[in-house]
Every structure is written in C-alpha cells, then in structure tokens.
PDB file of C-alpha atoms in Angstrom:
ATOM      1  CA  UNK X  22      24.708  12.857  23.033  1.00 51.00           C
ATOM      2  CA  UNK X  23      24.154  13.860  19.331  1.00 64.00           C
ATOM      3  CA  UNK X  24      22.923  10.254  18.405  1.00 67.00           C
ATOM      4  CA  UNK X  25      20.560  10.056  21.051  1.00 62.00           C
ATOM      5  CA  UNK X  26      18.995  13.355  20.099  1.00 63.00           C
ATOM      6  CA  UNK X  27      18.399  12.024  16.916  1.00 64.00           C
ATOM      7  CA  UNK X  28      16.931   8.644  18.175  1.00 60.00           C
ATOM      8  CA  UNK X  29      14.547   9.689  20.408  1.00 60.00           C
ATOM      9  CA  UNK X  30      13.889  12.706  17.214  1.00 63.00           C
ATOM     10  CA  UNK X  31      12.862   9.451  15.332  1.00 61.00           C
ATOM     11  CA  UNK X  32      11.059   7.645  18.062  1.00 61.00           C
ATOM     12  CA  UNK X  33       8.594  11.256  18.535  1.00 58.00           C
ATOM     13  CA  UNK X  34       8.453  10.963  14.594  1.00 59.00           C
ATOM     14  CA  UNK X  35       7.140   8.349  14.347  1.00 58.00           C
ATOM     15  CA  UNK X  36       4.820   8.351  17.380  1.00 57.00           C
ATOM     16  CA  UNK X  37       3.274  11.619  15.937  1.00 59.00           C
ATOM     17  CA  UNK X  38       3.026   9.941  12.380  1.00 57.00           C
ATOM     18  CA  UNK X  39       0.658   6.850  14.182  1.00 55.00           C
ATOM     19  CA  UNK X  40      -1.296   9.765  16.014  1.00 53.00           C
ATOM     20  CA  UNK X  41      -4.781   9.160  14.695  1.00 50.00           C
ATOM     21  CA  UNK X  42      -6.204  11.897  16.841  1.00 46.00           C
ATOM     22  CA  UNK X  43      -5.229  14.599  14.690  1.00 46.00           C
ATOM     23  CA  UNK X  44      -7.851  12.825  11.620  1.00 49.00           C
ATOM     24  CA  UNK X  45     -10.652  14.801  12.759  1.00 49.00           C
ATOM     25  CA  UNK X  46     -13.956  14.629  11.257  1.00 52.00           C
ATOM     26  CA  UNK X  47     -14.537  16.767   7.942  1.00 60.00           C
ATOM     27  CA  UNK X  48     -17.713  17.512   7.719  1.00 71.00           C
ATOM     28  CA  UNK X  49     -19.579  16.569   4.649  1.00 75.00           C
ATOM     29  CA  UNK X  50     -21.186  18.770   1.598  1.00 76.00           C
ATOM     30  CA  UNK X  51     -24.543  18.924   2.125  1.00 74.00           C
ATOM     31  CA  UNK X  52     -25.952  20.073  -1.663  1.00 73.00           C
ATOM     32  CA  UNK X  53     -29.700  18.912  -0.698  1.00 70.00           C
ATOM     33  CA  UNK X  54     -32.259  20.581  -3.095  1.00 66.00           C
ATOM     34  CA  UNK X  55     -29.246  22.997  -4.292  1.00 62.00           C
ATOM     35  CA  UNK X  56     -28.991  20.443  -7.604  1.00 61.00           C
ATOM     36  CA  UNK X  57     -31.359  21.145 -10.173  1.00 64.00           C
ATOM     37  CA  UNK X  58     -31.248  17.882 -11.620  1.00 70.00           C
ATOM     38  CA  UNK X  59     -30.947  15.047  -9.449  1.00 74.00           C
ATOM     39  CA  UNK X  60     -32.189  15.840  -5.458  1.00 76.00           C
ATOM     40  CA  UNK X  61     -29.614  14.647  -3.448  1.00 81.00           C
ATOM     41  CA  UNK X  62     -31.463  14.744   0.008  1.00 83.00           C
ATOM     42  CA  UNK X  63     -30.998  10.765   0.232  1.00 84.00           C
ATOM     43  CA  UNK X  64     -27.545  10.790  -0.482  1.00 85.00           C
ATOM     44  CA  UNK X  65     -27.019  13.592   2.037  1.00 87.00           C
ATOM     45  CA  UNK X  66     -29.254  11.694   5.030  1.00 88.00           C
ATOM     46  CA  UNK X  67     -27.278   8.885   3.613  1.00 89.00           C
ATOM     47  CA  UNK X  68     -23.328  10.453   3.892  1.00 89.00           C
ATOM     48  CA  UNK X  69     -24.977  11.541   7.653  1.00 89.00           C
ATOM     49  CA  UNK X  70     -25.358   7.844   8.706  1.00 90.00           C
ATOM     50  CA  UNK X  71     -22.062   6.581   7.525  1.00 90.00           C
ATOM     51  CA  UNK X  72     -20.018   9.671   9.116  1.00 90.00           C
ATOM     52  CA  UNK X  73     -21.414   8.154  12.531  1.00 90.00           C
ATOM     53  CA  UNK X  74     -19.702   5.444  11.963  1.00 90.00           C
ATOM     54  CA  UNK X  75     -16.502   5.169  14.214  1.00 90.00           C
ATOM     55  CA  UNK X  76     -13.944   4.221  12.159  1.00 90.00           C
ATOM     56  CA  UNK X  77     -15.106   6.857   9.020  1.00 92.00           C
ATOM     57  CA  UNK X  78     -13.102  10.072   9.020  1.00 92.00           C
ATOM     58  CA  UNK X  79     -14.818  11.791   5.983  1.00 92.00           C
ATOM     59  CA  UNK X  80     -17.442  11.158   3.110  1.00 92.00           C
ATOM     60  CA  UNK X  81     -18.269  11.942   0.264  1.00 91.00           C
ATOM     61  CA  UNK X  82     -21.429  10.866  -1.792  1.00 89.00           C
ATOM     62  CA  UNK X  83     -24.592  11.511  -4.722  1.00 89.00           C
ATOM     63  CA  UNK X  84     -27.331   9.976  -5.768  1.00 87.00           C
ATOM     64  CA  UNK X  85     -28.887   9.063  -9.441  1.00 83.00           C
ATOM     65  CA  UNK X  86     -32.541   8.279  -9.256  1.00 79.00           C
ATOM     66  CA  UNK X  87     -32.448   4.967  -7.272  1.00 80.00           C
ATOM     67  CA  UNK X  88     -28.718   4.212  -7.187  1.00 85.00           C
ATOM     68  CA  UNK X  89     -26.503   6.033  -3.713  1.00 89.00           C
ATOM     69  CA  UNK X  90     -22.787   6.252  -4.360  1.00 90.00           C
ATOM     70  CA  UNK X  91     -21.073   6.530  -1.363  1.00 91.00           C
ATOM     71  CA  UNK X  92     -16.962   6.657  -0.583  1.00 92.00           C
ATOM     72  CA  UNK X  93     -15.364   6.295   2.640  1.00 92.00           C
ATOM     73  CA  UNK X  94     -12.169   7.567   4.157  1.00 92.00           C
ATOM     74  CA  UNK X  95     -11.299   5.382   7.082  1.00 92.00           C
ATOM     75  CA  UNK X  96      -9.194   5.998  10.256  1.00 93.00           C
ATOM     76  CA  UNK X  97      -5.352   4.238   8.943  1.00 90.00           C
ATOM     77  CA  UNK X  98      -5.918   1.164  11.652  1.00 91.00           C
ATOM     78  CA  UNK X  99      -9.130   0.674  10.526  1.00 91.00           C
ATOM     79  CA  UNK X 100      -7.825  -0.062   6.783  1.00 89.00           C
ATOM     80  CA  UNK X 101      -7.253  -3.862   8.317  1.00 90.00           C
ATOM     81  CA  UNK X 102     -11.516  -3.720   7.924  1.00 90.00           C
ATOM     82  CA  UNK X 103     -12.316  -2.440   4.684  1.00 91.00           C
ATOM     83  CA  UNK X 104     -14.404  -5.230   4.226  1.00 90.00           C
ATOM     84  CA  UNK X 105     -16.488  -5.097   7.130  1.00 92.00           C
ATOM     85  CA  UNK X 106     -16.640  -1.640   7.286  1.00 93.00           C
ATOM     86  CA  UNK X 107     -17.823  -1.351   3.808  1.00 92.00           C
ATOM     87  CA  UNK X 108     -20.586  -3.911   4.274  1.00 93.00           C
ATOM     88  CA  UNK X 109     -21.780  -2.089   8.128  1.00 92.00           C
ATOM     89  CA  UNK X 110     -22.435   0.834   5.722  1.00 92.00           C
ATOM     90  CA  UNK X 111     -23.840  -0.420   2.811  1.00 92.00           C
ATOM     91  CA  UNK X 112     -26.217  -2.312   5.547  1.00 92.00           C
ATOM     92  CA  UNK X 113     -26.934   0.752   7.589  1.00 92.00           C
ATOM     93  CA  UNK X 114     -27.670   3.118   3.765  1.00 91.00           C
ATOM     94  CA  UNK X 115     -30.300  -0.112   2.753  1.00 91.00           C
ATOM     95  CA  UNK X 116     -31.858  -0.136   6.195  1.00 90.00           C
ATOM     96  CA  UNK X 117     -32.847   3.839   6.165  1.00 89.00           C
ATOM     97  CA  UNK X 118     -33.870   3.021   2.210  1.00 88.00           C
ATOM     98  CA  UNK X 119     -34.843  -0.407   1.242  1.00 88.00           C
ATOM     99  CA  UNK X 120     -35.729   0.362  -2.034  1.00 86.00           C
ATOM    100  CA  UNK X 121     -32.519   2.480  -2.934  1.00 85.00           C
ATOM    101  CA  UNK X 122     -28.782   0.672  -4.612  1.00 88.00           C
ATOM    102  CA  UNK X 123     -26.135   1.402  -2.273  1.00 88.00           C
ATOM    103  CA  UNK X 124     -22.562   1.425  -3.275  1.00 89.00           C
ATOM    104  CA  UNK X 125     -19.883   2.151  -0.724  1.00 91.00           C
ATOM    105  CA  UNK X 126     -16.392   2.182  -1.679  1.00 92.00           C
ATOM    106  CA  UNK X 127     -13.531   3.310   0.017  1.00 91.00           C
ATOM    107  CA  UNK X 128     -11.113   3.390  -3.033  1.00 92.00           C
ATOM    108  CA  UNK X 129      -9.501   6.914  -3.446  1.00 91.00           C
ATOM    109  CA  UNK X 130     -10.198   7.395  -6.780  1.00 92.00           C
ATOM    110  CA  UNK X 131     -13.969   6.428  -6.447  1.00 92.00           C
ATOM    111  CA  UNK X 132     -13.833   9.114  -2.989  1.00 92.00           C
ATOM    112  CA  UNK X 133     -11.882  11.733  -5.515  1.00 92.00           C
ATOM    113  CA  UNK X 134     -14.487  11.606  -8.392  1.00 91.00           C
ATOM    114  CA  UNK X 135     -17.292  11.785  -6.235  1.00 91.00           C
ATOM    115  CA  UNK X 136     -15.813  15.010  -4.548  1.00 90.00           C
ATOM    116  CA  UNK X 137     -15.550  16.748  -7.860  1.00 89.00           C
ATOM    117  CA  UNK X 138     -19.405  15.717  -8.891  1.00 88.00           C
ATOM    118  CA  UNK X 139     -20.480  16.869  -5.274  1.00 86.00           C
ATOM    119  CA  UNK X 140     -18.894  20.033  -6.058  1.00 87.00           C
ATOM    120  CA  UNK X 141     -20.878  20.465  -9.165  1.00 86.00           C
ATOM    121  CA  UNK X 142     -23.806  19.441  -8.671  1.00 84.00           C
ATOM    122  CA  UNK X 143     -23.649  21.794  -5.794  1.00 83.00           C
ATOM    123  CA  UNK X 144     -22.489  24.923  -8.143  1.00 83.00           C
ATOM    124  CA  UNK X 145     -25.379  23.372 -10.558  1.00 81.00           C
ATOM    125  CA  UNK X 146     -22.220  23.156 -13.364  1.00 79.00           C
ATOM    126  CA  UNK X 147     -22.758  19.764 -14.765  1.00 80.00           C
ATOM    127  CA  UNK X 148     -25.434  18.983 -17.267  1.00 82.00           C
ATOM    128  CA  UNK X 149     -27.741  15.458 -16.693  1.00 80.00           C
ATOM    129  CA  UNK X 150     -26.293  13.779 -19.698  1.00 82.00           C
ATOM    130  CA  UNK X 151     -22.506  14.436 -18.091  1.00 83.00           C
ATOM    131  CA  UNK X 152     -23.680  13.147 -14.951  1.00 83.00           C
ATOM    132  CA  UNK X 153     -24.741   9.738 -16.675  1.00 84.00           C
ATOM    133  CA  UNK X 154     -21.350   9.826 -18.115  1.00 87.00           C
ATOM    134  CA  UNK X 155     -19.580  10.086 -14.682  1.00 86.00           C
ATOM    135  CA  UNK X 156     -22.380   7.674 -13.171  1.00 85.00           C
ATOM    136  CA  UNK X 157     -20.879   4.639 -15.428  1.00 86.00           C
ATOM    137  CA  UNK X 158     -16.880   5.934 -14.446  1.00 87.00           C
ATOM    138  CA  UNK X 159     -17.417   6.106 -11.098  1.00 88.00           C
ATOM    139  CA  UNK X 160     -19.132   2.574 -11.464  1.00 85.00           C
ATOM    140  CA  UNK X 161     -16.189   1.317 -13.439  1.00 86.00           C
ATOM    141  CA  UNK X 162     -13.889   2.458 -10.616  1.00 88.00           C
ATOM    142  CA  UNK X 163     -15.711   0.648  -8.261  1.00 84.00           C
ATOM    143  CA  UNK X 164     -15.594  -2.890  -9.695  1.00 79.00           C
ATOM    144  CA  UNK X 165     -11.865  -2.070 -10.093  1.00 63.00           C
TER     145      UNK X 165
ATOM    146  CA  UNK G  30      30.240 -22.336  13.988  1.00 53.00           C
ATOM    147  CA  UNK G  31      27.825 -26.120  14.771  1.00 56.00           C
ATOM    148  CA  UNK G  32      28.653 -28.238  17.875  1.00 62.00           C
ATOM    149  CA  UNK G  33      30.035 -30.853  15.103  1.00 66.00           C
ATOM    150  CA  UNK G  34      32.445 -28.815  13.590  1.00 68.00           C
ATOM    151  CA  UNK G  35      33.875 -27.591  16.956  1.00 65.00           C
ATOM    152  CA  UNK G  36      34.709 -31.247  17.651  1.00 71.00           C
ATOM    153  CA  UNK G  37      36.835 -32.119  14.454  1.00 82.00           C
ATOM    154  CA  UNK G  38      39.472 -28.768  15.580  1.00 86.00           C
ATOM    155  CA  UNK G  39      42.479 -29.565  17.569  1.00 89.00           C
ATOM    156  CA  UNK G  40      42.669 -27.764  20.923  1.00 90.00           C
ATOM    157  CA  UNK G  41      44.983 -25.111  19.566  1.00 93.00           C
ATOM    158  CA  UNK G  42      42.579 -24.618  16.908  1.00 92.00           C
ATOM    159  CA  UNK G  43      39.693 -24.105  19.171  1.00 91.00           C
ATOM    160  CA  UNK G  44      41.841 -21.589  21.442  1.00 92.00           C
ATOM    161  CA  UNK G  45      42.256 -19.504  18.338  1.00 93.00           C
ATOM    162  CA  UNK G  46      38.411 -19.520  17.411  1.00 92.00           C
ATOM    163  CA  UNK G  47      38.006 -18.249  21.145  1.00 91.00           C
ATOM    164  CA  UNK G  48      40.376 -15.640  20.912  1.00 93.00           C
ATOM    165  CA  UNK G  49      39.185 -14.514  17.428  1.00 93.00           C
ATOM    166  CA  UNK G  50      35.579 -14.323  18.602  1.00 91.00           C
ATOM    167  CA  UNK G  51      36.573 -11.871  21.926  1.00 91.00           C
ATOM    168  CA  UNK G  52      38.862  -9.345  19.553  1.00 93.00           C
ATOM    169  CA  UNK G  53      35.689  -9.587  16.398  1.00 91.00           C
ATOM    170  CA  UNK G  54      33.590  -6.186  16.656  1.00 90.00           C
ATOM    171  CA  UNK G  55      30.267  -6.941  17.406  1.00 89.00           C
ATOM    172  CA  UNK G  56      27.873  -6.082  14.774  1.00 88.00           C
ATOM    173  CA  UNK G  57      25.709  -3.000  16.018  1.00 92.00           C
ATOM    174  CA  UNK G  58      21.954  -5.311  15.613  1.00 93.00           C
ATOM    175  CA  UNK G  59      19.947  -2.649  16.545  1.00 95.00           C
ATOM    176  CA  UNK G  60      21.508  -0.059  14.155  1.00 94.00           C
ATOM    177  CA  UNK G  61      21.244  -2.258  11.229  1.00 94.00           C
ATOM    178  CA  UNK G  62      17.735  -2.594  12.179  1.00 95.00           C
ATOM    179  CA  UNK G  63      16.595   0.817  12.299  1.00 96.00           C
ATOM    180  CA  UNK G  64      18.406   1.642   9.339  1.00 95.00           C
ATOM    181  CA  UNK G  65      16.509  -1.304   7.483  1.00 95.00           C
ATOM    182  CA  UNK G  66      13.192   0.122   8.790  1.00 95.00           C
ATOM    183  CA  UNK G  67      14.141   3.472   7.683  1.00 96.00           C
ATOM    184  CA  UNK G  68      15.184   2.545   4.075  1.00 95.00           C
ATOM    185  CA  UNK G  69      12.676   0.082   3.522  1.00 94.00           C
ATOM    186  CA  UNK G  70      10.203   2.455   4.709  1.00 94.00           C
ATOM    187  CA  UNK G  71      11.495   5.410   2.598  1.00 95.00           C
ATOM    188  CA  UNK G  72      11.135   2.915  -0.342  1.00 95.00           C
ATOM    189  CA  UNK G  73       7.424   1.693   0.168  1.00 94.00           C
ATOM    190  CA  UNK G  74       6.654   5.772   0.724  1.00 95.00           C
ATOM    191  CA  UNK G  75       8.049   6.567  -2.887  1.00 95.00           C
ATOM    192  CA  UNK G  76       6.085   3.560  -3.590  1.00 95.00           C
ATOM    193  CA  UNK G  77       2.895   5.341  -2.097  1.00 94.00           C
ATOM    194  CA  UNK G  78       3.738   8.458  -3.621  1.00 96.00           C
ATOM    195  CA  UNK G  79       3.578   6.539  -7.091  1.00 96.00           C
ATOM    196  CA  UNK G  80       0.424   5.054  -6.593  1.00 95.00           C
ATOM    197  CA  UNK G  81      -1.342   8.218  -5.242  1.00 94.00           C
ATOM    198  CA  UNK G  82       0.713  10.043  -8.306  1.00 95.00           C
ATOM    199  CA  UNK G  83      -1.117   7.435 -10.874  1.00 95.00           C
ATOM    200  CA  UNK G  84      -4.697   7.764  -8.472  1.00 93.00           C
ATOM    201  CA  UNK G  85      -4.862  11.154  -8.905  1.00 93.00           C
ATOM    202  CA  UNK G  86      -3.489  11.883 -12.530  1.00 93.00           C
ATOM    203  CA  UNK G  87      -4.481   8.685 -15.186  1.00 92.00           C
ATOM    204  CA  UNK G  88      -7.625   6.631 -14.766  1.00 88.00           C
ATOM    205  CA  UNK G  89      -6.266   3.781 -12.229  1.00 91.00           C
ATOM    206  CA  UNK G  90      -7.860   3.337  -8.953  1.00 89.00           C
ATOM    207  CA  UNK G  91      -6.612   2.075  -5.791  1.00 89.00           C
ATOM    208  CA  UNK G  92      -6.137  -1.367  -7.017  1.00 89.00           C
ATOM    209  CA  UNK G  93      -5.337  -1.199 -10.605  1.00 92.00           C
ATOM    210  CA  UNK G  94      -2.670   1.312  -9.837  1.00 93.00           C
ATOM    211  CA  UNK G  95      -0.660  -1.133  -7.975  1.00 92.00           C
ATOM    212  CA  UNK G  96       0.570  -2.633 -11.529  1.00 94.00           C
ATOM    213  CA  UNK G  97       1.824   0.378 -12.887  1.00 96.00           C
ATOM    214  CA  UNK G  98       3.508   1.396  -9.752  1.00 96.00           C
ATOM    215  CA  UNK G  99       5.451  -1.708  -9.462  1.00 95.00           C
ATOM    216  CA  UNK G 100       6.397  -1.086 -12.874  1.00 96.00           C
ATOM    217  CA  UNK G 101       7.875   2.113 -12.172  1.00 96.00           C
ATOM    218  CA  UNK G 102       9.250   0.809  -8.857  1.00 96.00           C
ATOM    219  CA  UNK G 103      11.580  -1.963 -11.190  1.00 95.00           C
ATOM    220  CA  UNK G 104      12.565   0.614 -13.429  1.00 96.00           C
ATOM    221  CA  UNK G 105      13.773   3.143 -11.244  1.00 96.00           C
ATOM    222  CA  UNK G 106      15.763   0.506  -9.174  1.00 95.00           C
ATOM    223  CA  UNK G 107      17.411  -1.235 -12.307  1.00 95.00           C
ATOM    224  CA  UNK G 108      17.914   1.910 -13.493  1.00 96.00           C
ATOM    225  CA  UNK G 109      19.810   3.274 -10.178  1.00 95.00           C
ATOM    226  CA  UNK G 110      21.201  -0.182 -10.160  1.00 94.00           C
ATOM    227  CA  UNK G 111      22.662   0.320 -13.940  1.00 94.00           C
ATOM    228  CA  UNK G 112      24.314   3.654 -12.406  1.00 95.00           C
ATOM    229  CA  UNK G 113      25.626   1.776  -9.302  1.00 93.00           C
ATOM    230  CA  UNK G 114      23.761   3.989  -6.947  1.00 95.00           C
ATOM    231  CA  UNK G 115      21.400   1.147  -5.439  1.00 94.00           C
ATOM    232  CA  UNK G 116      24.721  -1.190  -4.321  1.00 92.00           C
ATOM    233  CA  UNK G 117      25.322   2.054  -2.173  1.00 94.00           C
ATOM    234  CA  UNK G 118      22.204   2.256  -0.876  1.00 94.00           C
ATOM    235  CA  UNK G 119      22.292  -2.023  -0.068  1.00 92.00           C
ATOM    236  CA  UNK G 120      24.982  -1.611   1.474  1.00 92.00           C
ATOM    237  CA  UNK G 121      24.056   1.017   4.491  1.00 93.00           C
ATOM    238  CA  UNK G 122      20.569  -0.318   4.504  1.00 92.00           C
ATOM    239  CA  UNK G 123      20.742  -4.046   4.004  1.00 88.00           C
ATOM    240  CA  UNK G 124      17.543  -5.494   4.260  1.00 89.00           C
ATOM    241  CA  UNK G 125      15.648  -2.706   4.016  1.00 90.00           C
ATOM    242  CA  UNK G 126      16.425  -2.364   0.258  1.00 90.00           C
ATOM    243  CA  UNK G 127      16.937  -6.151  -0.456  1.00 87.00           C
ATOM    244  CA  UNK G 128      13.001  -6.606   0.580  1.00 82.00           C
ATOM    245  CA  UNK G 129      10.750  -4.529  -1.418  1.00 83.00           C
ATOM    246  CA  UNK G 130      10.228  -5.427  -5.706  1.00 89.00           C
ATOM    247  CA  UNK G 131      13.240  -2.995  -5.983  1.00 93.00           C
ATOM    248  CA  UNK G 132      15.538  -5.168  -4.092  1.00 91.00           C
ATOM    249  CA  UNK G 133      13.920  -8.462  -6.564  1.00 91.00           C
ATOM    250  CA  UNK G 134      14.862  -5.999  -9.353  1.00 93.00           C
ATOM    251  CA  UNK G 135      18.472  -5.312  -8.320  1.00 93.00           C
ATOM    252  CA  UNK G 136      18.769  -8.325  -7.808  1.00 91.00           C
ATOM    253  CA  UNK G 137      17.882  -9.408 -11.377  1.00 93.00           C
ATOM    254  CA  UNK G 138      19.835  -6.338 -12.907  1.00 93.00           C
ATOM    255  CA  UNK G 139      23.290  -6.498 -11.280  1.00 92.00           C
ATOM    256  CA  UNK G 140      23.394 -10.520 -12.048  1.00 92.00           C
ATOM    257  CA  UNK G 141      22.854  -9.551 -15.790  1.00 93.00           C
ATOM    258  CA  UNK G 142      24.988  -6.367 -15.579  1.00 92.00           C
ATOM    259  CA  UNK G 143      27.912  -9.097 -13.890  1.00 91.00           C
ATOM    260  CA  UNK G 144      27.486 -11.583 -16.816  1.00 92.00           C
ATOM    261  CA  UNK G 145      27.145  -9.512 -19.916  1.00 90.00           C
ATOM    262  CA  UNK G 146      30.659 -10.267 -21.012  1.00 91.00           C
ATOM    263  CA  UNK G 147      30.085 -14.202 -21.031  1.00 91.00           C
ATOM    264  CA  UNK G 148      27.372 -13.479 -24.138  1.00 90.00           C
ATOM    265  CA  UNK G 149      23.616 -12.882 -24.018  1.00 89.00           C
ATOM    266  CA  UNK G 150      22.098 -16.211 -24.612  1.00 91.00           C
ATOM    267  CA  UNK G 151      24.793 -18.262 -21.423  1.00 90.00           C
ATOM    268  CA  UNK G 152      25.838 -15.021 -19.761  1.00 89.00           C
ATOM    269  CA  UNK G 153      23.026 -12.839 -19.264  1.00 90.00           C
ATOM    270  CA  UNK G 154      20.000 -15.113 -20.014  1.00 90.00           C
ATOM    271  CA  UNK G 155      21.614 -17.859 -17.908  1.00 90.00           C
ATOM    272  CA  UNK G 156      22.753 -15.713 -14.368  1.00 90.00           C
ATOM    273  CA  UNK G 157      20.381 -13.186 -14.858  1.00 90.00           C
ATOM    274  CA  UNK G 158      17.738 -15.294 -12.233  1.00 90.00           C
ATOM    275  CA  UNK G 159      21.004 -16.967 -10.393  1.00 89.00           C
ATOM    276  CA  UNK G 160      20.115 -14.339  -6.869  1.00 86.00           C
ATOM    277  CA  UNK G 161      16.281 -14.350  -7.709  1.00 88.00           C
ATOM    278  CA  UNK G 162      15.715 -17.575  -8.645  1.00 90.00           C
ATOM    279  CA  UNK G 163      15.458 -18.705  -4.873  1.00 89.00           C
ATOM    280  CA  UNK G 164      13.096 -16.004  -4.246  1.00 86.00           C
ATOM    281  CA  UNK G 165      10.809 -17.025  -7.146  1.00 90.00           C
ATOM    282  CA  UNK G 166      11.008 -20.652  -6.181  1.00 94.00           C
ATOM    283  CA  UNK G 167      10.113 -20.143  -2.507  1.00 94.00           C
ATOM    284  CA  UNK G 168       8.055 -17.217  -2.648  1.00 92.00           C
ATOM    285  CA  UNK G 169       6.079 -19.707  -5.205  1.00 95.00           C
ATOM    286  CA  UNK G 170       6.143 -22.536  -2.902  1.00 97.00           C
ATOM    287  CA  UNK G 171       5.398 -20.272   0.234  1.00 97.00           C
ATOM    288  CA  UNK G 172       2.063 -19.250  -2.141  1.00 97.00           C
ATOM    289  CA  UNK G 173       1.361 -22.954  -3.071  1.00 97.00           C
ATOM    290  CA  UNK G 174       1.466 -23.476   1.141  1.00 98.00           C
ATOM    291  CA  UNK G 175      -0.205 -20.930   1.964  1.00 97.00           C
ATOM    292  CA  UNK G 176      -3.048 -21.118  -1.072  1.00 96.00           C
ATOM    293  CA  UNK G 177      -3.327 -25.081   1.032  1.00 95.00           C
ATOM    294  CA  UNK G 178      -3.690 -23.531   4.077  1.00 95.00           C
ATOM    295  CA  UNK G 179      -6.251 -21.176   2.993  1.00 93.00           C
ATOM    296  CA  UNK G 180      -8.600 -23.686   1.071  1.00 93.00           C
ATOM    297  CA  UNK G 181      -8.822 -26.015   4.243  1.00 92.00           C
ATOM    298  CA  UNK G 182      -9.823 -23.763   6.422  1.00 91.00           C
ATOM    299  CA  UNK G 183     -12.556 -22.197   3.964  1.00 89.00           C
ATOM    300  CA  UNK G 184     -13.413 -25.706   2.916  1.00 87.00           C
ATOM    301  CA  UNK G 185     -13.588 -27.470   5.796  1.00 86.00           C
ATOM    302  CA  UNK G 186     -12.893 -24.786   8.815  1.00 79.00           C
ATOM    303  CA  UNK G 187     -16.108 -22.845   7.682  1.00 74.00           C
ATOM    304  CA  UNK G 188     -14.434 -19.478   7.783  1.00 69.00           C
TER     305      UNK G 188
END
C-alpha cells in the first residue's frame, strides 16, 4: 500500500513538473521615453510583437540607435525550436522596422543582462558610455 | 542461453537449466527502470544546477557553460568515485549513473584506482581506458555514422 502511495506520488510529480500551464505570461518593462539617453519606444513596440508569439513566455529587450536586442524565454517544449522561433521573431522585429538590426537570442545569459540594463535604463542609472560597454557584452554573449 | 547451446546439453542437463530458471527470482524490470530514470535524472539536474550556477555567476552563457560544467561534473564523480560513494550509488541505480559523463568518469577512475598497484606507466596508464575504451570507440564510430548520415541528406536530400 505504502509503495503505491509513493508511485503514483511520483507519477503526479512529475505530471505537475511537465505542466506548462502554470508559465504564464510576464509582462514586459515598458521604459519608453523614461531613458534619458537612448528612447527605447522601438524596442518596447518591438518586445510587444514577440510576446504574441505563442511559444514566448517572457521578454526582455533595448535598443542602441539602430541596433534592437531582444531575448526570449520559451515555453520548455518549444526549446526543440529555438531555431525557428528565433528567426519568426527576428522576421516579425525587421518587418515592423526595416531599417532597424534585430538580434533575438534566447540564451539566458543574453535574457539576464538585458534584464539588468532594462532596469537601468528605466531608473535612468547607467551612463551612455556604460551602455556602449554592455552593448559589445551582450553582443559577445550572443555569438557565444 | 542460444538455441545452439541448448542442443550440445544432455537431457539431464537441460532438466536442470529448466528447473534453475522456475526457482531464479525474476529481476523487478520496471523497478530498475524507474530507479534509472530517477538517478539519471537527479544527475543531469545537478548538472543543470551547474550550468545555471556558472550562467548566472562568471561570464559563460548558455553554450559556453556547458564545458565548464562537464568539468565539474568529472570531478565530482571521480572524486565520489575515489571515496567509494559512486559504486553505491551504481549499484541501486544502474544505468541511470553508468549514462551521463559521470558514469564515463567512474568508469575511467575506478579502472585506474583498480590498477595502481601494477605501476603507473602498465597499471594505471594501460587499464585506465580498459571500461571506456568501448565507449570512446563506438561513441566515435556512432559520430563518424551519423556525421555520414547527416552530410547525405544535406548534400543530396536538400534538407
């Protein structure tokens, strides 16, 4: 009786663990006009576009002059697609602004760095020569 | 036991291999299985704990912290291999252990831990690969196949 308590204990463990339901959408930071150096209107229209996407559970993104920086967090099925989902919204960023660079990644570290220079360029912390600094990281990153 | 070798035992012989297989205990599949899924998956979480560990602390990403997580990986399992904890956990988990890098790694370690008293250069440099060696050779061959496989159909399949 004990055993198979614990059994079906494991089989509701693990059927909880594959729940993807319970990923719900974060919503993004919108900083806008907020940052005093760099307007990040495109990159917030652009973070907008991609979280429509099905498979995208949260983003996070900035821009620098022409370049958008965008990182992904995808539902954990839809890691099988990283390729196609990274090129649907690279595709979808260019269409709404042919002339801009758009980088998607969904690499952690790339979505983690991004979060902290969302954060302050929102609090207006960061200084323009930092941000250049971080712009060629987070580029590094990216190329892996 | 092979069709062929049944036929070479005398009837008495065969009457015992009968009787031994009825009284054998049956071994429990099923348990062995989820106890292999459990380890092994226990394993590739410590794994993921690593890489997130390196992610989030030292300048890796996603992909370049792969290398210094399997690194860390081998030297906690020779390492728990050296203290004869990892034969332990081999032995209630099987295959789940024997599968991942750490399993390669104990591998590696207890064949050179079993030789060191035959010398460095014959005992430990020459039965250190004696287990892995067959993984090396097929898992190189398997890449070699596979690394075939891949070019035709990109070559020639248009994928």
């Amino acid at each position: 009786m004990n055993k198979v308590a614990v059994f079906l204990l494991i089989i509701l463990f693990f059927i909880s663990g594959c729940n993807v339901a319970g990923q719900g959408d974060v919503k993004p930071l919108y900083i806008g006009g907020q940052s005093k150096i760099f307007d990040q209107t495109k990159a917030d229209e652009a973070k907008q576009i991609v979280l429509s996407m099905d498979e995208v559970v949260a983003v996070r993104g900035a821009t620098l002059e022409g370049d958008i920086f965008v990182a992904l967090k995808v539902k954990q099925f839809d890691r099988l697609f990283l390729d196609r989902i990274r090129k649907e919204a690279a595709d979808k960023i260019k269409k709404r602004f042919p002339d801009a660079k758009a980088h998607v990644s969904t690499d952690k570290k790339v979505f983690l760095e991004l979060e902290k220079l969302e954060k302050e360029l929102y609090e207006n912390k960061i200084k323009k020569s930092e941000i250049e600094k971080r712009w060629s990281r987070i580029e590094d990153f990216m190329k892996g | 036991m092979s069709d062929q070798k049944k036929k070479n035992l005398t009837p008495v012989q065969q009457e015992y291999q009968s009787l031994a297989k009825k009284r054998e205990i049956k071994r429990p599949v099923m348990k062995n299985c989820i106890k292999a899924f459990l380890v092994g998956g226990f394993i590739c979480f410590i794994g993921q704990f690593i890489q997130t560990f390196y992610v989030h602390f030292f300048e890796f990403n996603e992909r370049t912290a792969g290398n210094p997580t399997v690194a860390t990986m081998i030297f906690i399992a020779v390492l728990l291999t050296g203290f004869g904890v990892y034969d332990r956990i081999g032995q209630f988990a099987g295959a789940g252990s024997a599968v991942p890098v750490t399993g390669f790694a104990n591998s590696v370690a207890s064949a050179a831990i079993e030789h060191r008293s035959e010398g460095y250069v014959l005992g430990v440099g020459g039965n250190m690969f004696k287990l892995a060696g067959s993984v090396i050779v097929f898992g190189t061959f398997a890449a070699f196949v596979v690394a075939i496989i891949k070019t035709i159909l990109i070559q020639w399949g248009g994928l």
